[in-house]
XYZ file of C-alpha atoms in Angstrom:
584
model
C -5.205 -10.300 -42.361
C -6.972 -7.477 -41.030
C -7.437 -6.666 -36.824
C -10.448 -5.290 -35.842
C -10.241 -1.846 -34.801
C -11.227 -2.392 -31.193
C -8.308 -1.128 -28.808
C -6.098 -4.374 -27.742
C -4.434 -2.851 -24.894
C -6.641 -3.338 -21.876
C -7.606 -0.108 -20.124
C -8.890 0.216 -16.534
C -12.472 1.320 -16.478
C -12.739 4.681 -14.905
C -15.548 5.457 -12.606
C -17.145 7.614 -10.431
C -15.611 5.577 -7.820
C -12.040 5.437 -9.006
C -12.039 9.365 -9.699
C -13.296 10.447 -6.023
C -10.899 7.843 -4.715
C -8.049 9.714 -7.026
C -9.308 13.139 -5.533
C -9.462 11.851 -2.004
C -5.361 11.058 -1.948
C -5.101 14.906 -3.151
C -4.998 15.748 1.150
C -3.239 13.413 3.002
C -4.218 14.520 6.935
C -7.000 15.574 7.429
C -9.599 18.271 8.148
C -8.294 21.482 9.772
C -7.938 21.062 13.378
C -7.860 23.998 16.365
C -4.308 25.290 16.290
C -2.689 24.576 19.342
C -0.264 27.029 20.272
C -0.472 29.874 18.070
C 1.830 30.307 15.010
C 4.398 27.434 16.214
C 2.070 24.778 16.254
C -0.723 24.727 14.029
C -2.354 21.539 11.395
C -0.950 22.304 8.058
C -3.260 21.190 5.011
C -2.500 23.062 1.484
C -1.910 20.318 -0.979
C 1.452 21.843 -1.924
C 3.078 20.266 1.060
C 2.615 17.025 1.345
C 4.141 13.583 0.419
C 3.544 11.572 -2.831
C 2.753 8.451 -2.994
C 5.236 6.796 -5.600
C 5.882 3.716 -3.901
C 4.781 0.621 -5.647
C 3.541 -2.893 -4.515
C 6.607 -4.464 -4.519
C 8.495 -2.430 -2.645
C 5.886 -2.391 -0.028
C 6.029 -6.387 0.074
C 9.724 -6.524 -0.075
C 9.865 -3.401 3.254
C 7.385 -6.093 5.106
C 9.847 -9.353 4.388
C 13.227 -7.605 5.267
C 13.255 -3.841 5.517
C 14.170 -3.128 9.024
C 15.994 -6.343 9.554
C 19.334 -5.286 11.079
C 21.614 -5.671 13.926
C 18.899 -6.612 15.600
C 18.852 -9.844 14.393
C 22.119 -9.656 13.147
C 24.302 -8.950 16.591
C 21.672 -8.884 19.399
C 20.434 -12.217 18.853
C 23.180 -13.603 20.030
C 23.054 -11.984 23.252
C 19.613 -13.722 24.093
C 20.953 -17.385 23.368
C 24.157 -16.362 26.060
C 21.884 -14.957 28.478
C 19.098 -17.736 28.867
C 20.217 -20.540 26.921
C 18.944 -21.440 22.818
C 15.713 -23.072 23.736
C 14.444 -19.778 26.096
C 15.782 -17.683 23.454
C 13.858 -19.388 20.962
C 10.786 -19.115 22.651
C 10.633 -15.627 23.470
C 11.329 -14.937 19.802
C 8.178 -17.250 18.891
C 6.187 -15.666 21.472
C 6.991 -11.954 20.285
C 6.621 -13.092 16.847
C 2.850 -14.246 17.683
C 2.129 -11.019 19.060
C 3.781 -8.825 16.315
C 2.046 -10.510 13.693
C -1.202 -9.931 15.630
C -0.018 -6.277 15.659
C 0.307 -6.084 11.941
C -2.973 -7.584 10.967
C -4.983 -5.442 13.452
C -3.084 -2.100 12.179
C -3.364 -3.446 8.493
C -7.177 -3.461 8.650
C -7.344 0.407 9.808
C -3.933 1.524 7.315
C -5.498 -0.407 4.279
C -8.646 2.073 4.875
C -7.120 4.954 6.076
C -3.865 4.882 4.235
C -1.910 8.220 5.678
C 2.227 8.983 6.615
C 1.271 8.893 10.418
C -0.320 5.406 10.438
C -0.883 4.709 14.075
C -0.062 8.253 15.778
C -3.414 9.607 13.258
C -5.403 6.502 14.206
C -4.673 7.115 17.999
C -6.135 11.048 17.387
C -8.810 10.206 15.516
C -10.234 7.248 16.958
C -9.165 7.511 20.715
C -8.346 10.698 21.647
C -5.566 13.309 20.529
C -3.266 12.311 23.947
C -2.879 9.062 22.729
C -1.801 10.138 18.843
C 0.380 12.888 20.327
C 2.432 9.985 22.539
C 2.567 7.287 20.076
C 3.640 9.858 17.151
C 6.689 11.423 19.476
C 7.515 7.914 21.311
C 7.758 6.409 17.764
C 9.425 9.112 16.056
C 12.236 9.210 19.042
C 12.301 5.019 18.701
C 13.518 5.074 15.019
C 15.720 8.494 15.820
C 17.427 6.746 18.875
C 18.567 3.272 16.539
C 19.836 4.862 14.329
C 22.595 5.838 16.344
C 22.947 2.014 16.698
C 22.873 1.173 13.016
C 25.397 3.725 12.863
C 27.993 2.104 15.569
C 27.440 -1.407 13.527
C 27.649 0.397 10.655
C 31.104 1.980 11.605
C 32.784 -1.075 13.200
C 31.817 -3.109 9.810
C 33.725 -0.317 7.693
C 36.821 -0.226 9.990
C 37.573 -3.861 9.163
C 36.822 -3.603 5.247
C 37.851 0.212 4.864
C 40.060 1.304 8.059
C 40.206 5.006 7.352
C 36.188 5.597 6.461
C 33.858 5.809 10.219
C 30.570 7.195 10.595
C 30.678 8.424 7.308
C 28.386 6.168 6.050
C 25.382 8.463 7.228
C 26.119 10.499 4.004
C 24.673 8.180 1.176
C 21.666 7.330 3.328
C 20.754 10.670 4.191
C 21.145 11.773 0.243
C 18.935 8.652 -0.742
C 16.350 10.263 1.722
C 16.556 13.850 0.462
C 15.970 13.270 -3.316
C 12.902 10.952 -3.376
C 10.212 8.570 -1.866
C 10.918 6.211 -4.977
C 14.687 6.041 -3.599
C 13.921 5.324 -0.587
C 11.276 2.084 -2.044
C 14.035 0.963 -4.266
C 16.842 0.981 -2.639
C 14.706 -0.854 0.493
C 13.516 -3.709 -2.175
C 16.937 -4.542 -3.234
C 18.448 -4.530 0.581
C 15.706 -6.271 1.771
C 16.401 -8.958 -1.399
C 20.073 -9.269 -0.380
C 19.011 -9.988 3.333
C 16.320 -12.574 1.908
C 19.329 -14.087 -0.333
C 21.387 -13.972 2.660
C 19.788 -15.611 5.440
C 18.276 -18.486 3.402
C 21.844 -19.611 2.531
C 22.861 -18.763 6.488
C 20.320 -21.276 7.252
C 21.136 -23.882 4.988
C 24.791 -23.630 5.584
C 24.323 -23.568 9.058
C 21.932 -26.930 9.215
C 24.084 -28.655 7.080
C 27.174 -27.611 9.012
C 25.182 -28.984 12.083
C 24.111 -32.204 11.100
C 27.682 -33.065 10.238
C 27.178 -32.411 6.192
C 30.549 -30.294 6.086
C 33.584 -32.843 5.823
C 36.582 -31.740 7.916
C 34.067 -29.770 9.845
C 31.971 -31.865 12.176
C 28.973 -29.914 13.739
C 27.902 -29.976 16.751
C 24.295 -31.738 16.081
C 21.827 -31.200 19.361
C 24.365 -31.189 21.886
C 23.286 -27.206 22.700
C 20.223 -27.939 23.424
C 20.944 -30.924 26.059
C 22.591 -32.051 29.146
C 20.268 -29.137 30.746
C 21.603 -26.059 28.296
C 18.454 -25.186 26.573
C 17.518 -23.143 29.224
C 19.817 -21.129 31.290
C 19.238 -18.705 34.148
C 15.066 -19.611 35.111
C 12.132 -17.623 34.307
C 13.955 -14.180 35.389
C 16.631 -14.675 32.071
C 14.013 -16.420 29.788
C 11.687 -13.237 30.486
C 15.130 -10.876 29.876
C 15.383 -11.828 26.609
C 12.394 -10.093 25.450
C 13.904 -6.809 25.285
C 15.805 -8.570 22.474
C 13.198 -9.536 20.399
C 11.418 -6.233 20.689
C 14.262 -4.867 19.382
C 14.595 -7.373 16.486
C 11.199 -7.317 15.358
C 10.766 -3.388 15.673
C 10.065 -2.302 12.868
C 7.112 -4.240 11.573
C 4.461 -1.655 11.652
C 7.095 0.765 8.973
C 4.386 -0.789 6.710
C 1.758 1.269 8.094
C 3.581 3.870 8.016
C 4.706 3.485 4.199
C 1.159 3.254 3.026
C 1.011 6.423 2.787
C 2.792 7.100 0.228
C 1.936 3.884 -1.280
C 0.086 4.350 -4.826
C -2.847 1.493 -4.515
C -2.517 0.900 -0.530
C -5.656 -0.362 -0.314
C -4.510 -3.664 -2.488
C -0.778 -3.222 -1.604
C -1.162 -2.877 2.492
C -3.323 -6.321 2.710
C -0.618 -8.025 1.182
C 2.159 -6.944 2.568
C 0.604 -7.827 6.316
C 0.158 -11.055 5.365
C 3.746 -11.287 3.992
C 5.193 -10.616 7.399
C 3.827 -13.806 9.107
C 6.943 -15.629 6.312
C 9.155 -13.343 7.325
C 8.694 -13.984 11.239
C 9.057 -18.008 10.345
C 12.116 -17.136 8.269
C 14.096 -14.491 9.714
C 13.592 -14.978 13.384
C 12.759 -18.319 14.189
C 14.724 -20.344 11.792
C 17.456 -18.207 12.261
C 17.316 -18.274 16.371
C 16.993 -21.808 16.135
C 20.295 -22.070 13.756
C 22.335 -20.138 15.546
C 21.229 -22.081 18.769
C 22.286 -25.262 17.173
C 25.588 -24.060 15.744
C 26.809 -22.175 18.773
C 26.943 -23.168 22.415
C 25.403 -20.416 24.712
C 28.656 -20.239 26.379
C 30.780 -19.084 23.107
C 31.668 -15.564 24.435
C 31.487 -14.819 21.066
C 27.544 -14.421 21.325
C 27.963 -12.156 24.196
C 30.817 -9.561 22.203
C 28.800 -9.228 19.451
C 25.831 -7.753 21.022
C 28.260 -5.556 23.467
C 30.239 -4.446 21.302
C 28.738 -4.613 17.722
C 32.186 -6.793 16.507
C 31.017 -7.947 13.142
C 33.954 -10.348 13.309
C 32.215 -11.952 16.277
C 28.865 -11.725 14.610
C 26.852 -15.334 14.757
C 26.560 -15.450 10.817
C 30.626 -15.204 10.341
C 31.082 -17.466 13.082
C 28.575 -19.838 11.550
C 29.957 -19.564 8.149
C 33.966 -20.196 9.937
C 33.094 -23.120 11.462
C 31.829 -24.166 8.367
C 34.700 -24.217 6.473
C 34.254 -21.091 4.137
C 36.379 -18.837 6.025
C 36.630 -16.361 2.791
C 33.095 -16.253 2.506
C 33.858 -14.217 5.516
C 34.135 -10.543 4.013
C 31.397 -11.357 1.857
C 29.316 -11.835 4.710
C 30.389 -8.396 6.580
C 29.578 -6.912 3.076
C 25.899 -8.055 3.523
C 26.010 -7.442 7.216
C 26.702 -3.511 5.835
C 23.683 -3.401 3.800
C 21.485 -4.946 6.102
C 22.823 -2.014 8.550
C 22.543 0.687 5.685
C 18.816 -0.872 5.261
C 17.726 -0.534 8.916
C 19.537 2.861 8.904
C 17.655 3.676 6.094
C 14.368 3.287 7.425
C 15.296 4.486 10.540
C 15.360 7.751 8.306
C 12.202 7.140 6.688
C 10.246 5.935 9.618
C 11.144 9.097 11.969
C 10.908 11.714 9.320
C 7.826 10.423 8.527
C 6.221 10.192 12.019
C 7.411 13.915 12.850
C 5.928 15.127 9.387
C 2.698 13.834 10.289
C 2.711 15.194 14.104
C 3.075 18.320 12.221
C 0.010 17.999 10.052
C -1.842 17.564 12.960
C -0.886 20.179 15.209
C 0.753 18.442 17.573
C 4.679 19.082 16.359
C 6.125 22.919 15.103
C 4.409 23.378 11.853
C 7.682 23.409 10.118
C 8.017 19.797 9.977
C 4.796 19.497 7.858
C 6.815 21.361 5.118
C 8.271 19.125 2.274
C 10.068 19.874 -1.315
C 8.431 19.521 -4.874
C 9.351 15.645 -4.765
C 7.057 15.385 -1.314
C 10.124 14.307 1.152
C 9.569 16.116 3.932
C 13.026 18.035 4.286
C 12.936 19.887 7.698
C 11.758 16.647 9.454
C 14.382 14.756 7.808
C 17.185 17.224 9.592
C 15.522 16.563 13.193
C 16.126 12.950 12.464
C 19.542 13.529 11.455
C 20.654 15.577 14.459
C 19.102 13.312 16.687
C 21.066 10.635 15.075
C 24.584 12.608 16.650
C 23.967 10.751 19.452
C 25.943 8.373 17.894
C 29.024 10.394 19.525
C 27.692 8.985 23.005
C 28.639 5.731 21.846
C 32.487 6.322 21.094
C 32.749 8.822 24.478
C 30.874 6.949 26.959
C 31.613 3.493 25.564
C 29.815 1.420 22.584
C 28.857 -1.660 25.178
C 27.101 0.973 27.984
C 25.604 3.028 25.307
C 24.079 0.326 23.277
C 22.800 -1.391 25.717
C 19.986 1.459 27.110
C 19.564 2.463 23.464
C 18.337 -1.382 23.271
C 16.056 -0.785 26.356
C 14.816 1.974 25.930
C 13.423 1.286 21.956
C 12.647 -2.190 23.166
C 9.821 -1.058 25.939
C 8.542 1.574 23.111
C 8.124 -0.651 20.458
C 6.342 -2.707 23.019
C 4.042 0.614 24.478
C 3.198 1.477 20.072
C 2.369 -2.486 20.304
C 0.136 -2.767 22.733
C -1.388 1.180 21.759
C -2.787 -0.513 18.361
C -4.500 -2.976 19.792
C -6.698 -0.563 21.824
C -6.543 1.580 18.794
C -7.759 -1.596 16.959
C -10.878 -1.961 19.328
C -11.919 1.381 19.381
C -12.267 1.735 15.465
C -14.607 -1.185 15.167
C -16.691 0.453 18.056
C -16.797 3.470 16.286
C -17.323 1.415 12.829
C -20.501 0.049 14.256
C -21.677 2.723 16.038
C -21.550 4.472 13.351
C -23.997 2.202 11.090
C -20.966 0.639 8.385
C -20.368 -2.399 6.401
C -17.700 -4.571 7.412
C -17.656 -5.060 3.596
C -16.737 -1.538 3.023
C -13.111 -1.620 4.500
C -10.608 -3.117 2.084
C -9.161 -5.556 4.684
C -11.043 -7.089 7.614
C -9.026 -8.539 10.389
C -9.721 -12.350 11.020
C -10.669 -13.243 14.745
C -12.194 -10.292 15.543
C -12.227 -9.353 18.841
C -9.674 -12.111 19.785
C -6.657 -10.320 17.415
C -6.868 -6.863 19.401
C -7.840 -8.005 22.840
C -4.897 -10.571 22.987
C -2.522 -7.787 21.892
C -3.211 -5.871 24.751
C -3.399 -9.278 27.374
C 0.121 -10.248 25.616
C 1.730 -6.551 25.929
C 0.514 -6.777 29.785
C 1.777 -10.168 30.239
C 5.620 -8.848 28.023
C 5.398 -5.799 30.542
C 4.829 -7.500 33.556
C 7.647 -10.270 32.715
C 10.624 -7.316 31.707
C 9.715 -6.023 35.047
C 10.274 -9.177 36.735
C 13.184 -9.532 35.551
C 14.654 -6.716 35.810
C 14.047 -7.076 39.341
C 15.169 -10.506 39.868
C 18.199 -10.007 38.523
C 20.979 -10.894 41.007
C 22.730 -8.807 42.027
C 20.422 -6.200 42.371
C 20.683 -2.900 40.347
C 18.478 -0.180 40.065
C 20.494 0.876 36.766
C 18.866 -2.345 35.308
C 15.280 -1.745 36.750
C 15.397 2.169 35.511
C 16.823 0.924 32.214
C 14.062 -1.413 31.875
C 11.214 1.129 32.727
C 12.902 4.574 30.936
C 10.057 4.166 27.874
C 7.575 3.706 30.010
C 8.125 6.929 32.049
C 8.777 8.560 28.443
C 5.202 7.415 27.587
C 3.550 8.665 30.744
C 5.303 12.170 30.617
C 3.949 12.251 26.964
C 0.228 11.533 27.606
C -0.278 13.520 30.864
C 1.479 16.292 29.443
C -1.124 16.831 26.145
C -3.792 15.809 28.673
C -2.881 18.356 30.846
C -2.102 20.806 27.565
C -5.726 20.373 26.264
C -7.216 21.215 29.745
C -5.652 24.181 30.773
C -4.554 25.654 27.353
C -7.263 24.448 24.870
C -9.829 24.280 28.067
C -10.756 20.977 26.342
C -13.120 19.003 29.315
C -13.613 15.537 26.695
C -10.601 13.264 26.922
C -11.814 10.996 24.427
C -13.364 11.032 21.285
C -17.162 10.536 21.275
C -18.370 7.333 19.444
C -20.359 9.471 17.019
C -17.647 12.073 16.169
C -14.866 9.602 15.381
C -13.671 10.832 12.018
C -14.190 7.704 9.129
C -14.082 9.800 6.429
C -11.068 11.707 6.058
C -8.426 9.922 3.793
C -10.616 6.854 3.391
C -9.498 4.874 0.595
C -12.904 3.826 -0.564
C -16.047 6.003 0.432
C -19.147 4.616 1.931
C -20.935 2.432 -0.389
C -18.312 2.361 -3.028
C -16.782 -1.021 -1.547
C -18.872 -3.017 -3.835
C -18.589 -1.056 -7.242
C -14.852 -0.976 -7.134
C -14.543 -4.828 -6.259
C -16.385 -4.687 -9.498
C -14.474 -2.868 -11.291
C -11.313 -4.847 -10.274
C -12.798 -8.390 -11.285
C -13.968 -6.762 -14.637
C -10.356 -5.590 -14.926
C -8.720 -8.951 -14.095
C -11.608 -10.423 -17.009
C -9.836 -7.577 -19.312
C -6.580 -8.378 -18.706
C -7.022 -12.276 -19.470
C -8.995 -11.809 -22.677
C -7.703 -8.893 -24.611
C -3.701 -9.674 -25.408
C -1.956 -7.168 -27.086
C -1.510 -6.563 -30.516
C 1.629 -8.920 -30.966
C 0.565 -11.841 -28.567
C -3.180 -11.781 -30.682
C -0.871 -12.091 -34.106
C 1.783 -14.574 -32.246
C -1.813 -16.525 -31.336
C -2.944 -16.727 -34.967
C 0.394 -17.980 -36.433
C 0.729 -20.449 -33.427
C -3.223 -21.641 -34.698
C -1.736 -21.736 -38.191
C 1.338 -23.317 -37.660
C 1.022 -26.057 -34.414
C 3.780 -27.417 -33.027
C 2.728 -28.990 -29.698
C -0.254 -30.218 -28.097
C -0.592 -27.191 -25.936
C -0.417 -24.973 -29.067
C -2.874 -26.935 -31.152
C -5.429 -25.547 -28.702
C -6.181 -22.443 -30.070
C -8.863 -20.616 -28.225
C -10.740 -18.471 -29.222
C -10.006 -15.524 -26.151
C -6.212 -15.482 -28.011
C -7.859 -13.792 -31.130
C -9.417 -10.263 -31.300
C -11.614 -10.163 -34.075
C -9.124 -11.677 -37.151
C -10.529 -11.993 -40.534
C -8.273 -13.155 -43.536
């Protein structure tokens, strides 16, 4: 038997294409800008400082499905059923999921083309104006800084009942993970997120089973929670309260944005990953909102001491799984409550370091914080993040219950401000797109819906804003604690824009707020150059072709023998694509 000498392993085809796409990822943001105050702030380019992108496709997929699912979902949730009863809880978590996955498909078009560390805060620059980039980048980057002290308090309480002597502690291993390399971080993220997947599946199937009355010894309590007038508690002014807890649960979302730049085919990985995130909105928000709401009446002050308090033991998946009958399934289920904390706290990390690096390779941070290692992690940022993360201390001197709760506010409005940001951002980069004489068929991912996506992400962040208000004033009795914790973000996000608006015009003597049409930069860390959309779909189906008809060496000689030698029907069918060039 003698194989042809024609290679068996399959080999991408290498083209003009492929190579400038290669080069392009060599410079990650951008042209040189204008410095903008001399030697602190400056854009930092040189090659030698800059992030890698190691991350693979799965790990991308897997930080979509569960990679910033926390206490969020895990202690907060709770909260929302006591406050407005399961059926307005439910509801405001459908609602915000709607608009979060509109979010993520509008920001997946621009990050599969433009796949760079600062995501949104270099869209807003480059496509709006430089005001809007500088706010979203700092707003963002003090969102994930200001949870983490959160993660931190869940993650402390959770160790206290499993390991009484170890406290805050827990910081260390996370931090280290984030020092030594991207490809940690990815890793580690894909097998949290797989034990949260794991986790809340059985959650939900425990818990519907304990509810219909499936659990002998154990009967559940069926639909009775959401009757006799207890779906919905409070009015309109506690239904539209709960938002702030949804915000909080589903921030995190755009992280894969964010992660695509250091992503090593974004442009295929990104695409997928967006759509990935409308399963886990179903999964890990709705269906678990509606099982908790089923297994546990609104008035268990259980719900309430979770979110307060961050008690673990008082969390609604170990209540659940009590009721249930599998009381020592209990420290199992604080063990997975600790990595999904140790997840969110992880990217917490990521996401802030990240954001800050890239304000710094645009000018618009202190240029030290564009600096990274050999391995690409960008070290100095990474310490910012950390020492913002002390103000965990707040939490055990001024009380965990006061603290959390305007930690929840105030990264609840901002992840609603980023929200409602990309839509505009969304709107203004097809402008430009057109003005500008390009193919839709030359981005890697088009948006469905187009306009309707964008335009009802800003209507729906109106309509969010407007209700939180409401509430907030509504509320009886009357506070103005309530109404200023409601509104902090926004007057974060105000200060933020006037302030570079007012920067460029008396210190840059800039007179053009926004970006003209014609200027908008669509070249700069495009994945695929103009006209090259076509060739390298090409090249991928050819590719795909390759892969199917040239096996390897052993799977051609397993073919033969299988030809030889049939033993079932499927076998007798030997094509011919299973055999590279065999003579005997």
């Amino acid at each position: 038997m003698v194989v042809s000498e024609s290679p068996v392993h399959p080999r991408r085809p290498t083209s003009t294409a492929t190579e400038e796409k290669a080069a392009n990822y060599d410079g990650q943001q951008g042209p040189e800008h204008k410095p903008t105050l001399r030697g602190m702030f400056s854009t930092t380019t040189s090659s030698k400082h800059e992030t890698k992108r190691a991350m693979q496709s799965r790990h991308l997929m897997m930080i979509a499905i569960g990679g910033t699912i926390g206490t969020g979902i895990f202690l907060s949730a709770g909260s929302a059923i006591a406050l407005a009863g399961p059926a307005s809880a439910l509801l405001s978590y459908v609602v915000v999921g709607v608009f979060v996955y509109a979010v993520v498909i509008t920001l997946g078009e621009m990050a599969a083309m433009f796949p760079v560390s600062g995501a949104f805060s270099v869209f807003g620059s480059r496509f709006v104006s430089p005001a809007l980039g500088f706010t979203l980048g700092w707003n963002y980057w003090l969102q994930w800084s200001l949870s983490i002290p959160s993660e931190l308090t869940a993650a402390a309480v959770i160790l206290q009942v499993m390991i009484p002597p170890v406290g805050l502690v827990i910081i260390v291993p996370v931090f280290v993970m984030q020092l030594i390399h991207v490809r940690i971080y990815g890793e580690s993220e894909y097998w949290f997120a797989s034990i949260k997947v794991v986790m809340i599946i059985l959650f939900i199937i425990v818990g519907l089973i304990y509810d219909w009355g499936g659990v002998k010894g154990h009967p559940g309590p069926g639909r009775s929670n959401f009757q006799n007038g207890q779906a919905f508690i409070g009015g309109f002014a506690n239904f539209a309260q709960t938002f702030v807890y949804a915000f909080y649960s589903f921030g995190g979302v755009e992280l894969v944005a964010v992660a695509a730049g250091e992503s090593d085919r974004p442009w295929k990985a990104v695409p997928t990953a967006v759509k990935a995130t409308f399963f886990r909105i179903v999964l890990f928000y709705v269906l678990t909102i509606l099982t908790i709401g089923l297994c546990i009446n609104w008035q268990d002050p259980t719900l309430l001491r979770a979110a307060s308090s961050s008690d673990v033991t008082a969390s609604p998946l170990t209540v659940v799984f009590q009721r249930a009958g599998f009381g020592a399934a209990v420290h199992i289920v604080n063990a997975v409550l600790l990595t999904a904390v140790l997840s969110a706290t992880n990217s917490a990390f990521y996401g802030s370091s990240r954001m800050l690096y890239a304000l710094a390779r645009m000018g618009q941070a202190p240029r030290i914080f564009g600096w990274t290692n050999k391995n690409g992690v960008p070290v100095p940022a990474l310490f910012m993040s950390l020492a913002m993360s002390f103000l965990a201390f707040l939490t055990t001197i001024w009380g965990q219950g006061i603290v959390f709760t305007w930690l929840l506010n105030l990264t609840g409005i901002s992840a609603l401000l980023v929200w409602g940001s990309i839509g505009l951002i969304s709107l203004r980069f097809r402008v430009a797109w057109k003005a500008q004489g390009r193919p839709l068929s030359d981005l890697p991912y088009t948006q469905p819906c187009y306009p309707l996506l964008p335009i009802g992400v800003v209507v729906l962040a109106l309509l969010l804003f407007i209700a939180e208000g409401y509430s907030a004033v509504e509320l009886q009795p009357f506070s103005a604690r309530n109404v200023v914790a409601t509104y902090i973000g926004v007057v974060l996000y105000v200060v933020l824009y006037v302030g570079y608006v007012a920067y460029e015009r008396f210190v840059l003597g800039k007179r053009t707020h926004l970006v003209p049409l014609l200027e908008v930069d669509l070249e700069t860390d495009a994945a695929w150059k103009l006209g090259d959309a076509v060739r390298f779909r090409e090249e991928e189906e050819s590719y795909k072709v390759e892969v199917t008809l040239e096996p390897t060496r052993r799977e051609a000689e397993e073919s033969i023998i299988l030809c030889r030698n049939p033993v079932t029907p499927r076998q007798q069918q030997c094509s011919a694509r299973n055999i590279v060039s065999v003579a005997v």
